[in-house]
Amino acid sequence: MICVALPHFAISAEHGQLTGQGLEGFYRAGRRLLSRCHLRVAGREPLPSQARTTGADQARFVGTLRTPSASGPDPDVMIERTRHADGTERITLHSWASRPLRLPVEVALGTDLADLGAIASGTAGPELPAGVHATGLRWSCADGDSSVTAVPPPADALASAGLLRWELVLPPGTSTSLELRVRSEGAGPVRPVGRGATSPLAPAQAAGDSPGATALLRTSIEDLRALLLRDPAHPADTHLAAGAPWRCGLAPAEALVAARMALPLGTRLATGTLRSLARTQGRGTGPRCGMIPGPRRDAGPHLPAGCTGTEATLLFPVLLAEARRWGLADQATEELLPAAERCLTWLRTTVGDGAYVHEPHPDGPARCETQAHAHRAALLGADLLDACGRPGGPGLREWARHLRTEFQRDFWIDGPGGGRPAAARTPDGCLVPHLGAAAAHLLDTGLLGGGTQAPGLLDAVQTGHLARLLGSPAMDSGWGLRGLAVKEAGYNPFGHRAGAVRVQETAVAVAGLAAAGYESEAGSLLRGVLAAADAFGHRLPEMYAGEQRTEGSTPLPHPAACRPAATAAAAGVLLLTTLAGIRPDVPAGTVTLHPLRSAPLGEIGLTGLRVAEAPFSVRVSRLGMAMVEEAADRLQLGV
């Protein structure tokens, strides 16, 4: 159970005790400030009764205790522990006894002050010796220090045993509490970005026939807020961390993807993300000029690791162009336009006289999803340049037409049932034929003016074949889209890109299938993810096992998945807004709706969204008819 309010997070087992085992503990900026917090009341551990998260940053653990004065088998004391990501834990004892209780309470504390990488690799050192400090204990080492203070102060503080003790008296039917506060000495309190009144994400809500949809949108927004970070040098700019616990920093491609999927919650997150990444962009001359740097990423058993910097560079102009359609201010667009132009210049320079983007450049394969990203960047980038009176649009469109022609010829593998797109094309022209979720990116074409979608790389017939493949049992696990089809060599239901369900790619497939008119396939994948969300308490991990869904089964968690994860949380927003098919064009003063006519979740109303930086609400009926219920005065309903 992970509570997050970056830069803080806490990891707990469901019994509620912090035992010092595994990853358990309170963390700040990747360092474990407290690893052990073991509670005993009247010499015994509470019997665990319930554990649940009550928000992205908070968990509640309830246990019971039967004291010797109890006359029967019923417990007469309830112990409630409320744990916050920021390092605060409140312990409350409720007495149901018929006489006053005198209860000794002990909390054993300890820490190694290890960083997360050392803990994950099993190289964290032993617990450090404690010292008495103020109303609690303190630990220190060469890498930092931490302390725990208690309110009310303990009756005893034993440094040698790392123990705090209280003698509490509870009259019949009363409660009493004590609070522990974990802090990094000298660091000072840090207010998480998502808790401020200036959160860049609108407090949208969903209501209707599907309770799961209501809970998913609420939890998704909570998780996105919990993962918000400020640019240290420019605190007005916020962006999303990739996920907890493993990736609590800025991952350029994931941050752009999540900001794009979260555009229905406003454009401020997109603005902060674009500004932060523009400052990392390569300058000067050479092959990396204009590129946004990013690490390598595993691509599964059939392809070498890919470069997330390539994906981020192609996503940058796309996010800026679409954010402008959602209502990004002209001033912010003009400010970010030079960085987008550098991305587009990098694209044209990298391709040269050829048709394809190879990555890792220049000797790697041409991946199908990379060509989809490049094609979308060229078309939306050309649209952006034209709208801002900048040159280069016609050249980008001409190259996109050339890419489309070449791709349909070079990447399509004919076969039974109509064929399928290749996963990649090697520099010597050989095709990598396996079917995977990366092909879903071919359906994500991007938003142009007037509520229209940009053309894709596939023609109508090829799009139909791909839609049927993505909706087939080989790809649709019943919980979402598998990363690799079940009959492909190297399939592993737990494989990062070899069979596990990645929520981001499933959401991309749902939105793309819906836009292309394949509602049956889109609806099946959507319902599968909603069912998985129910099993995960509506907090979707970035991935989970692609095992086939059967009657009474639940999705299997992936042991290395981030949860919460920025792309999974933002995917919840995209999945639900896809039901209404909201396509704004704020510069033209219109918003167009393309709802799923099959209404796979029944009636649903979405309120508190933002278009043109004003509240926007829409309702989709059980007949698949959409109606705008609230919008900015200057917006007209497009056709």
XYZ file of C-alpha atoms in Angstrom:
639
model
C 0.000 0.000 0.000
C 1.649 3.193 -1.234
C 0.702 6.690 -0.053
C 2.158 9.461 -2.220
C 2.497 13.239 -1.945
C 5.803 13.852 -3.682
C 8.534 14.293 -2.656
C 7.180 12.112 0.174
C 5.742 8.619 0.075
C 5.102 5.761 2.489
C 4.997 2.027 1.757
C 3.162 -0.320 4.092
C 1.984 -3.898 4.271
C -1.723 -4.444 4.886
C -1.193 -5.338 8.542
C -0.113 -1.733 9.137
C 3.084 -2.424 11.075
C 6.334 -1.106 9.612
C 8.689 -4.011 10.239
C 11.787 -2.823 8.390
C 11.381 -5.614 5.850
C 11.463 -5.057 2.092
C 10.461 -1.577 0.970
C 8.403 -0.646 4.036
C 8.913 2.819 5.427
C 8.510 6.578 5.143
C 10.529 8.193 2.340
C 11.485 11.702 1.319
C 13.134 12.341 -2.067
C 14.008 8.655 -2.386
C 15.624 8.266 1.058
C 14.038 6.116 3.767
C 13.598 8.261 6.866
C 11.911 5.535 8.923
C 11.869 1.806 8.220
C 10.397 0.404 11.433
C 7.347 1.568 13.363
C 6.095 -1.395 15.364
C 3.150 -0.841 17.706
C 2.319 -2.908 20.795
C -0.577 -2.215 23.157
C -0.662 -3.927 26.545
C 2.279 -6.047 25.377
C 0.552 -7.376 22.262
C 0.226 -6.475 18.598
C -3.255 -5.417 17.473
C -5.045 -8.036 15.422
C -5.306 -6.615 11.860
C -8.901 -6.044 10.817
C -8.920 -3.700 7.804
C -6.521 -1.731 5.635
C -7.468 0.714 2.901
C -6.272 3.855 1.238
C -8.466 6.858 1.952
C -6.762 9.062 -0.627
C -3.658 9.093 -2.758
C -1.609 10.335 0.208
C -3.230 8.512 3.134
C -3.974 4.998 4.402
C -6.036 3.782 7.346
C -5.291 0.598 9.288
C -7.701 -0.794 11.876
C -6.915 -3.487 14.411
C -8.573 -4.862 17.519
C -7.429 -6.009 20.928
C -9.066 -8.087 23.636
C -7.855 -7.052 27.078
C -7.827 -9.380 30.114
C -10.794 -7.477 31.533
C -13.001 -8.479 28.599
C -15.732 -10.867 29.766
C -16.210 -12.740 26.483
C -14.636 -13.303 23.084
C -15.384 -9.790 21.838
C -12.519 -7.306 21.509
C -12.929 -4.260 23.716
C -10.265 -1.978 22.182
C -10.008 -0.785 18.605
C -6.728 0.683 17.345
C -6.830 2.989 14.331
C -3.652 4.093 12.547
C -3.891 6.874 9.953
C -0.684 7.126 7.935
C 0.120 10.130 5.735
C 2.715 10.224 2.992
C 4.196 13.400 4.475
C 5.537 11.444 7.460
C 2.714 11.846 9.952
C 1.047 8.924 11.703
C -1.858 9.249 14.114
C -2.616 6.321 16.428
C -6.052 6.354 18.084
C -7.267 3.897 20.715
C -11.025 3.451 21.227
C -12.237 1.690 24.360
C -15.512 -0.239 24.448
C -14.775 -1.673 27.909
C -17.185 -1.219 30.810
C -14.434 -0.070 33.183
C -11.424 2.250 32.888
C -8.435 0.734 31.098
C -4.790 1.451 31.824
C -2.914 0.549 28.646
C 0.849 0.636 28.188
C 1.653 1.591 24.587
C 5.045 0.966 22.973
C 6.287 2.021 19.545
C 9.592 0.524 18.390
C 11.321 2.716 15.803
C 14.326 2.302 13.549
C 15.825 3.257 10.214
C 18.812 2.669 7.951
C 18.521 6.023 6.111
C 19.124 4.063 2.897
C 18.241 5.292 -0.561
C 15.607 3.449 -2.557
C 18.096 1.994 -5.047
C 20.115 0.328 -2.302
C 16.961 -1.028 -0.675
C 15.664 -2.440 -3.968
C 19.004 -4.126 -4.727
C 19.300 -5.578 -1.219
C 22.419 -3.584 -0.310
C 20.933 -1.349 2.386
C 22.938 -1.396 5.593
C 21.779 -2.298 9.101
C 19.663 -0.049 11.264
C 21.485 2.956 12.676
C 21.802 3.625 16.428
C 19.252 6.086 17.750
C 19.659 9.032 20.044
C 17.068 10.772 22.210
C 15.952 14.011 20.563
C 13.300 16.465 21.825
C 10.163 14.352 22.347
C 11.373 11.379 20.343
C 14.401 9.815 18.646
C 16.961 10.835 16.041
C 19.249 8.967 13.609
C 22.121 10.285 11.508
C 24.756 9.112 9.045
C 27.039 10.645 6.434
C 24.190 10.806 3.899
C 21.589 12.503 6.077
C 19.532 12.308 9.222
C 15.969 11.957 10.412
C 13.949 12.253 13.571
C 10.617 11.171 15.020
C 8.834 13.438 17.462
C 5.735 12.443 19.418
C 2.680 14.354 20.606
C 1.988 13.964 23.504
C 5.560 13.351 24.648
C 6.265 9.761 25.675
C 6.746 8.803 29.291
C 9.994 7.071 28.324
C 12.316 7.315 25.327
C 14.911 4.508 25.207
C 17.552 5.192 22.570
C 19.302 1.829 22.995
C 16.109 -0.058 22.132
C 14.686 2.570 19.753
C 11.553 2.588 21.902
C 8.913 5.171 22.913
C 6.488 4.346 25.752
C 3.237 5.825 27.030
C 0.884 4.879 29.876
C -2.601 5.719 28.611
C -5.789 5.684 30.676
C -9.070 5.258 28.805
C -12.388 5.762 30.652
C -15.255 3.599 29.358
C -16.404 4.495 25.850
C -13.675 7.074 25.212
C -10.788 7.513 22.771
C -7.286 8.929 22.984
C -4.664 9.632 20.331
C -0.965 10.122 19.896
C 0.844 11.404 16.819
C 4.271 10.612 15.372
C 5.991 13.024 12.997
C 8.869 11.832 10.832
C 11.135 14.573 9.501
C 14.443 14.981 7.747
C 16.512 17.267 9.956
C 17.259 20.625 8.340
C 15.122 19.934 5.263
C 12.101 21.845 6.535
C 8.483 21.032 5.683
C 7.612 20.717 2.001
C 4.053 21.312 0.878
C 3.201 18.807 -1.849
C 2.274 20.524 -5.110
C -1.024 18.711 -5.467
C -2.319 19.926 -2.094
C -2.020 23.605 -2.965
C -4.851 25.826 -4.038
C -3.021 26.330 -7.330
C -3.144 22.714 -8.510
C -3.022 22.650 -12.323
C -5.618 19.867 -12.522
C -9.348 20.592 -12.497
C -11.459 18.705 -9.913
C -13.554 16.851 -12.487
C -16.174 14.289 -11.500
C -18.051 11.452 -13.199
C -21.539 10.220 -12.352
C -23.921 7.785 -14.004
C -24.720 4.114 -14.349
C -21.178 2.894 -13.653
C -19.962 3.389 -10.062
C -16.565 2.217 -11.241
C -16.280 5.142 -13.627
C -17.018 7.574 -10.800
C -14.352 6.056 -8.575
C -11.809 5.737 -11.395
C -11.927 9.418 -12.334
C -11.745 10.526 -8.694
C -8.779 8.271 -7.947
C -7.007 9.124 -11.201
C -7.086 12.840 -10.404
C -5.956 12.190 -6.811
C -3.017 10.146 -8.097
C -2.050 12.759 -10.670
C -2.026 15.435 -7.978
C 0.058 13.206 -5.702
C 2.688 12.818 -8.450
C 3.058 16.530 -9.204
C 6.522 18.055 -8.889
C 7.833 21.586 -9.221
C 10.774 22.486 -11.405
C 13.311 23.415 -8.667
C 14.710 26.353 -10.642
C 11.283 27.535 -11.842
C 8.743 26.743 -9.090
C 5.810 28.110 -11.102
C 6.201 25.194 -13.542
C 4.830 21.792 -12.521
C 5.118 18.419 -14.169
C 4.406 14.806 -13.286
C 6.812 12.265 -11.898
C 6.614 8.936 -13.703
C 5.404 6.949 -10.697
C 6.017 5.652 -7.203
C 8.013 4.104 -5.765
C 10.567 3.482 -8.490
C 10.423 6.574 -10.685
C 9.751 9.660 -8.601
C 11.532 12.040 -10.967
C 10.870 13.561 -14.374
C 10.721 11.032 -17.239
C 10.281 13.223 -20.355
C 8.246 10.884 -22.579
C 5.939 9.728 -19.787
C 5.431 13.299 -18.539
C 4.393 14.452 -22.021
C 2.115 11.454 -22.575
C 0.378 11.974 -19.234
C -0.009 15.736 -19.751
C -1.551 15.084 -23.160
C -4.071 12.552 -21.823
C -4.921 14.960 -18.982
C -5.744 17.921 -21.278
C -9.478 17.614 -20.381
C -8.426 18.766 -16.881
C -6.915 21.999 -18.215
C -3.781 23.132 -20.034
C -1.696 24.299 -17.062
C -0.038 20.911 -16.558
C 0.854 20.830 -20.255
C 2.331 24.324 -19.996
C 4.525 23.469 -17.014
C 5.659 20.191 -18.585
C 6.540 21.836 -21.905
C 8.425 24.660 -20.207
C 10.406 22.271 -18.022
C 11.394 20.073 -20.958
C 12.177 22.991 -23.282
C 14.960 23.917 -20.865
C 16.561 20.481 -21.376
C 16.448 20.626 -25.184
C 19.700 20.184 -27.092
C 21.104 23.394 -28.606
C 23.952 24.276 -30.932
C 24.827 21.933 -33.780
C 25.047 18.201 -34.306
C 22.583 15.297 -34.478
C 21.133 16.008 -31.018
C 20.332 19.644 -31.699
C 16.643 20.162 -30.949
C 16.282 16.783 -29.251
C 14.816 16.393 -25.770
C 17.053 13.912 -23.924
C 15.621 10.748 -22.461
C 16.868 7.346 -21.276
C 16.758 4.056 -23.137
C 13.728 1.818 -22.572
C 13.307 -1.926 -22.932
C 11.347 -2.836 -26.067
C 10.632 -6.500 -25.424
C 12.192 -9.704 -26.770
C 12.215 -8.821 -30.472
C 13.746 -5.343 -30.629
C 16.677 -3.480 -29.082
C 16.041 -0.894 -26.389
C 14.396 2.259 -27.706
C 15.230 5.888 -27.042
C 12.578 7.727 -25.054
C 14.260 10.966 -26.117
C 13.059 10.350 -29.666
C 9.500 9.832 -28.430
C 9.665 12.939 -26.229
C 11.002 15.092 -29.070
C 8.135 13.993 -31.324
C 5.539 14.414 -28.571
C 6.551 17.980 -27.700
C 5.027 19.747 -30.760
C 1.996 17.447 -30.606
C 1.213 18.408 -27.013
C 1.686 22.109 -27.769
C -0.576 21.936 -30.829
C -3.330 20.041 -29.013
C -3.061 22.176 -25.872
C -3.695 25.195 -28.105
C -6.900 23.513 -29.344
C -7.957 22.944 -25.716
C -7.438 26.604 -24.844
C -3.749 27.283 -24.191
C -3.235 31.045 -24.167
C -1.628 32.664 -27.219
C 1.180 34.080 -25.084
C 2.148 30.627 -23.777
C 1.939 29.189 -27.292
C 4.268 31.871 -28.652
C 6.688 31.331 -25.774
C 6.926 27.574 -26.426
C 6.811 27.708 -30.220
C 10.608 28.061 -30.753
C 11.211 24.814 -28.820
C 8.556 23.049 -30.925
C 10.191 24.383 -34.084
C 13.519 22.947 -32.961
C 11.847 19.551 -32.433
C 10.399 19.666 -35.943
C 13.731 20.757 -37.399
C 15.370 17.824 -35.630
C 12.767 15.527 -37.219
C 13.430 16.777 -40.758
C 17.202 16.730 -40.238
C 17.141 13.213 -38.798
C 15.062 11.832 -41.649
C 17.040 13.646 -44.356
C 16.029 12.372 -47.776
C 14.512 9.187 -46.377
C 11.041 8.329 -45.145
C 11.629 6.743 -41.751
C 12.913 7.684 -38.299
C 15.368 5.037 -37.144
C 16.101 4.783 -33.459
C 18.351 4.532 -31.725
C 19.474 6.811 -34.553
C 20.884 6.141 -37.091
C 21.560 2.397 -37.127
C 18.536 1.048 -35.279
C 15.268 -0.275 -36.675
C 12.400 1.895 -37.832
C 9.658 1.042 -35.324
C 6.015 1.320 -36.334
C 5.078 3.410 -33.282
C 7.973 5.815 -33.900
C 6.715 6.412 -37.445
C 3.236 7.046 -36.009
C 4.680 9.600 -33.560
C 6.690 11.256 -36.352
C 3.738 11.407 -38.749
C 1.493 12.935 -36.095
C 4.209 15.431 -35.112
C 4.616 16.512 -38.742
C 0.902 17.069 -39.356
C 0.081 18.732 -36.044
C 3.339 20.651 -36.159
C 2.517 21.960 -39.645
C -0.920 22.997 -38.416
C 0.693 24.816 -35.473
C 3.248 26.615 -37.654
C 0.580 27.770 -40.092
C -1.639 29.051 -37.290
C 1.242 31.046 -35.788
C 2.409 32.460 -39.125
C 5.676 30.503 -39.133
C 7.238 28.845 -42.207
C 7.759 25.112 -42.628
C 4.224 23.753 -42.665
C 4.010 22.755 -46.353
C 7.325 20.886 -46.183
C 6.200 18.889 -43.165
C 2.935 17.944 -44.845
C 4.731 16.849 -48.005
C 7.081 14.645 -45.998
C 4.107 13.204 -44.072
C 2.416 12.275 -47.364
C 5.623 10.584 -48.505
C 5.898 8.689 -45.209
C 2.274 7.549 -45.463
C 2.783 6.173 -48.984
C 5.996 4.381 -48.103
C 4.663 3.014 -44.812
C 1.577 1.428 -46.353
C 3.824 -0.356 -48.846
C 6.843 -1.226 -46.680
C 5.292 -2.015 -43.297
C 2.219 -4.036 -44.194
C 2.529 -7.827 -44.045
C -0.097 -9.595 -46.151
C -1.537 -12.765 -44.724
C -4.684 -14.654 -43.752
C -7.423 -12.349 -42.583
C -5.969 -9.358 -44.406
C -2.532 -9.030 -42.849
C -1.076 -6.750 -40.195
C 1.514 -4.035 -39.687
C 5.085 -5.021 -38.931
C 6.435 -4.066 -35.531
C 9.560 -2.646 -37.153
C 11.691 -2.541 -40.284
C 15.427 -3.125 -39.978
C 17.915 -0.919 -41.870
C 18.418 -3.697 -44.459
C 14.674 -3.806 -45.175
C 13.706 -6.917 -43.189
C 10.397 -6.789 -41.316
C 9.944 -7.696 -37.654
C 6.520 -9.357 -37.894
C 5.315 -9.842 -34.301
C 1.982 -8.353 -33.220
C 2.111 -6.150 -30.139
C 0.369 -3.274 -28.413
C 2.757 -0.760 -29.996
C 0.626 -1.047 -33.142
C -2.156 0.790 -31.262
C -0.175 4.009 -31.719
C -0.986 3.808 -35.438
C -4.582 4.664 -34.496
C -3.583 7.775 -32.491
C -3.509 10.438 -35.177
C -3.992 13.651 -33.190
C -6.443 16.550 -33.120
C -6.632 19.154 -35.887
C -8.950 22.116 -36.332
C -12.717 21.895 -36.440
C -12.761 18.742 -34.319
C -11.215 16.607 -37.069
C -8.581 13.935 -36.552
C -5.356 13.997 -38.546
C -5.047 11.212 -41.150
C -3.156 8.136 -40.027
C -0.442 6.052 -41.645
C -2.841 3.223 -42.526
C -5.568 3.300 -45.132
C -9.160 2.447 -44.244
C -8.848 -1.254 -45.063
C -5.619 -1.662 -43.111
C -7.131 0.211 -40.163
C -10.011 -2.255 -40.131
C -7.664 -5.227 -40.102
C -5.656 -3.733 -37.233
C -8.822 -2.970 -35.261
C -9.960 -6.574 -35.500
C -6.526 -7.819 -34.417
C -6.471 -5.561 -31.360
C -9.953 -6.746 -30.438
C -9.131 -10.430 -30.894
C -8.614 -12.812 -27.929
C -4.905 -12.900 -28.761
C -4.581 -9.216 -27.789
C -7.637 -8.430 -25.632
C -7.007 -10.218 -22.329
C -10.378 -9.234 -20.880
C -8.473 -6.839 -18.584
C -7.037 -4.691 -21.357
C -4.595 -4.867 -24.262
C -1.648 -7.255 -23.999
C 1.796 -5.978 -24.882
C 2.348 -9.000 -27.151
C -0.118 -11.423 -28.709
C -0.346 -14.736 -26.878
C 0.916 -16.887 -29.768
C 3.994 -14.778 -30.488
C 7.441 -16.112 -29.583
C 8.641 -14.636 -26.311
C 5.155 -14.041 -24.911
C 5.185 -13.648 -21.139
C 2.065 -12.375 -19.347
C 4.361 -10.513 -16.916
C 6.708 -9.175 -19.607
C 7.052 -5.370 -19.567
C 6.576 -5.266 -23.344
C 6.068 -8.963 -23.942
C 2.513 -9.612 -22.747
C 1.661 -7.514 -19.707
C -1.272 -5.111 -19.990
C 0.030 -1.541 -20.062
C -2.801 0.817 -19.170
C -1.435 3.683 -21.272
C -1.408 1.624 -24.482
C -4.868 0.240 -23.744
C -6.218 3.790 -23.390
C -4.501 4.808 -26.639
C -6.105 1.810 -28.355
C -9.567 2.613 -26.948
C -9.388 6.244 -28.063
C -7.990 5.327 -31.479
C -10.521 2.565 -32.107
C -13.357 4.852 -31.065
C -12.164 7.636 -33.389
C -11.884 5.153 -36.260
C -15.433 3.883 -35.683
C -14.625 0.464 -34.182
C -16.762 0.812 -31.099
C -17.192 -2.876 -30.324
C -13.446 -3.391 -29.944
C -13.060 -0.098 -28.078
C -15.906 -0.928 -25.696
C -14.524 -4.362 -24.877
C -11.099 -2.990 -23.970
C -12.678 -0.152 -21.981
C -14.863 -2.477 -19.926
C -11.851 -4.713 -19.296
C -9.790 -1.871 -17.850
C -12.739 -0.712 -15.717
C -13.030 -4.246 -14.318
C -9.293 -4.279 -13.576
C -9.602 -0.893 -11.893
C -12.295 -2.297 -9.591
C -9.916 -5.090 -8.575
C -7.115 -2.592 -7.869
C -9.261 -0.291 -5.745
C -9.570 2.052 -8.756
C -5.874 2.963 -8.538
C -4.539 1.485 -11.773
C -0.883 0.397 -11.803
C 1.176 1.160 -14.897
C 0.891 -2.519 -15.886
C -0.369 -5.884 -14.707
C -0.236 -9.444 -15.989
C -1.913 -10.221 -19.307
C -3.421 -13.501 -18.108
C -6.787 -14.262 -19.720
C -9.775 -13.109 -17.711
C -12.044 -15.932 -16.576
C -15.160 -16.151 -14.452
C -14.324 -15.076 -10.913
C -10.693 -14.213 -11.658
C -8.878 -10.978 -10.838
C -5.915 -9.385 -12.625
C -2.502 -10.353 -11.306
C -0.338 -7.449 -10.085
C 3.093 -6.955 -11.631
C 5.749 -6.908 -8.885
C 7.775 -4.107 -10.524
C 4.918 -1.823 -11.545
C 4.644 1.726 -10.287
C 1.356 2.368 -8.510
C 0.380 5.132 -8.770
C 1.832 5.870 -12.189
C 1.358 9.075 -14.149
C 0.473 7.453 -17.462
C -1.971 5.001 -15.844
C -3.716 7.739 -13.856
C -3.946 10.008 -16.905
C -5.191 7.041 -18.945
C -8.212 6.912 -16.628
C -9.040 10.475 -17.693
C -8.621 9.648 -21.391
C -10.701 6.462 -21.160
C -13.701 8.224 -19.634
C -13.566 11.372 -21.775
C -13.366 9.145 -24.870
C -16.958 8.118 -24.094
C -18.019 11.669 -24.955
C -15.489 12.185 -27.747
C -14.698 15.797 -26.794
C -12.826 17.574 -29.598
C -12.349 21.288 -28.893
C -11.042 23.961 -31.224
C -10.869 26.964 -28.920
C -9.129 29.253 -31.472
C -12.106 28.681 -33.778
C -14.593 28.950 -30.886
C -16.050 25.440 -31.289
C -16.214 22.133 -29.477
C -17.377 18.980 -31.263
C -18.657 15.774 -29.656
C -18.132 12.291 -31.110
C -19.572 10.000 -28.409
C -19.488 6.218 -28.466
C -22.970 5.433 -29.757
C -22.872 2.028 -28.099
C -22.623 3.703 -24.638
C -20.548 0.819 -23.186
C -20.896 2.145 -19.616
C -24.484 3.302 -19.906
C -25.310 6.887 -19.050
C -22.421 9.002 -17.812
C -22.030 12.663 -16.934
C -18.653 14.388 -16.754
C -18.551 17.669 -14.845
C -15.764 20.034 -13.886
C -13.648 19.451 -16.986
C -11.936 22.455 -18.561
C -12.124 23.731 -22.128
C -10.917 27.256 -22.939
C -9.820 27.400 -19.273
C -13.503 27.448 -18.232
C -15.670 24.733 -16.646
C -17.022 22.209 -19.161
C -19.628 19.494 -18.516
C -21.073 16.896 -20.861
C -23.551 14.043 -20.547
C -23.837 10.898 -22.657
C -27.172 9.071 -22.552
C -27.755 5.330 -22.638
C -28.559 5.770 -26.341
C -25.119 7.233 -26.989
C -26.339 10.801 -27.448
C -24.062 13.521 -26.041
C -25.119 16.930 -24.772
C -23.028 19.829 -23.474
C -24.375 21.023 -20.124
C -21.814 23.721 -19.310
C -19.236 25.527 -21.419
C -17.524 28.870 -21.903
C -19.833 31.484 -23.426
C -17.656 31.918 -26.504
C -17.795 28.233 -27.486
C -20.297 26.954 -30.046
C -21.161 23.312 -30.647
C -19.429 22.148 -33.824
C -20.880 19.789 -36.373
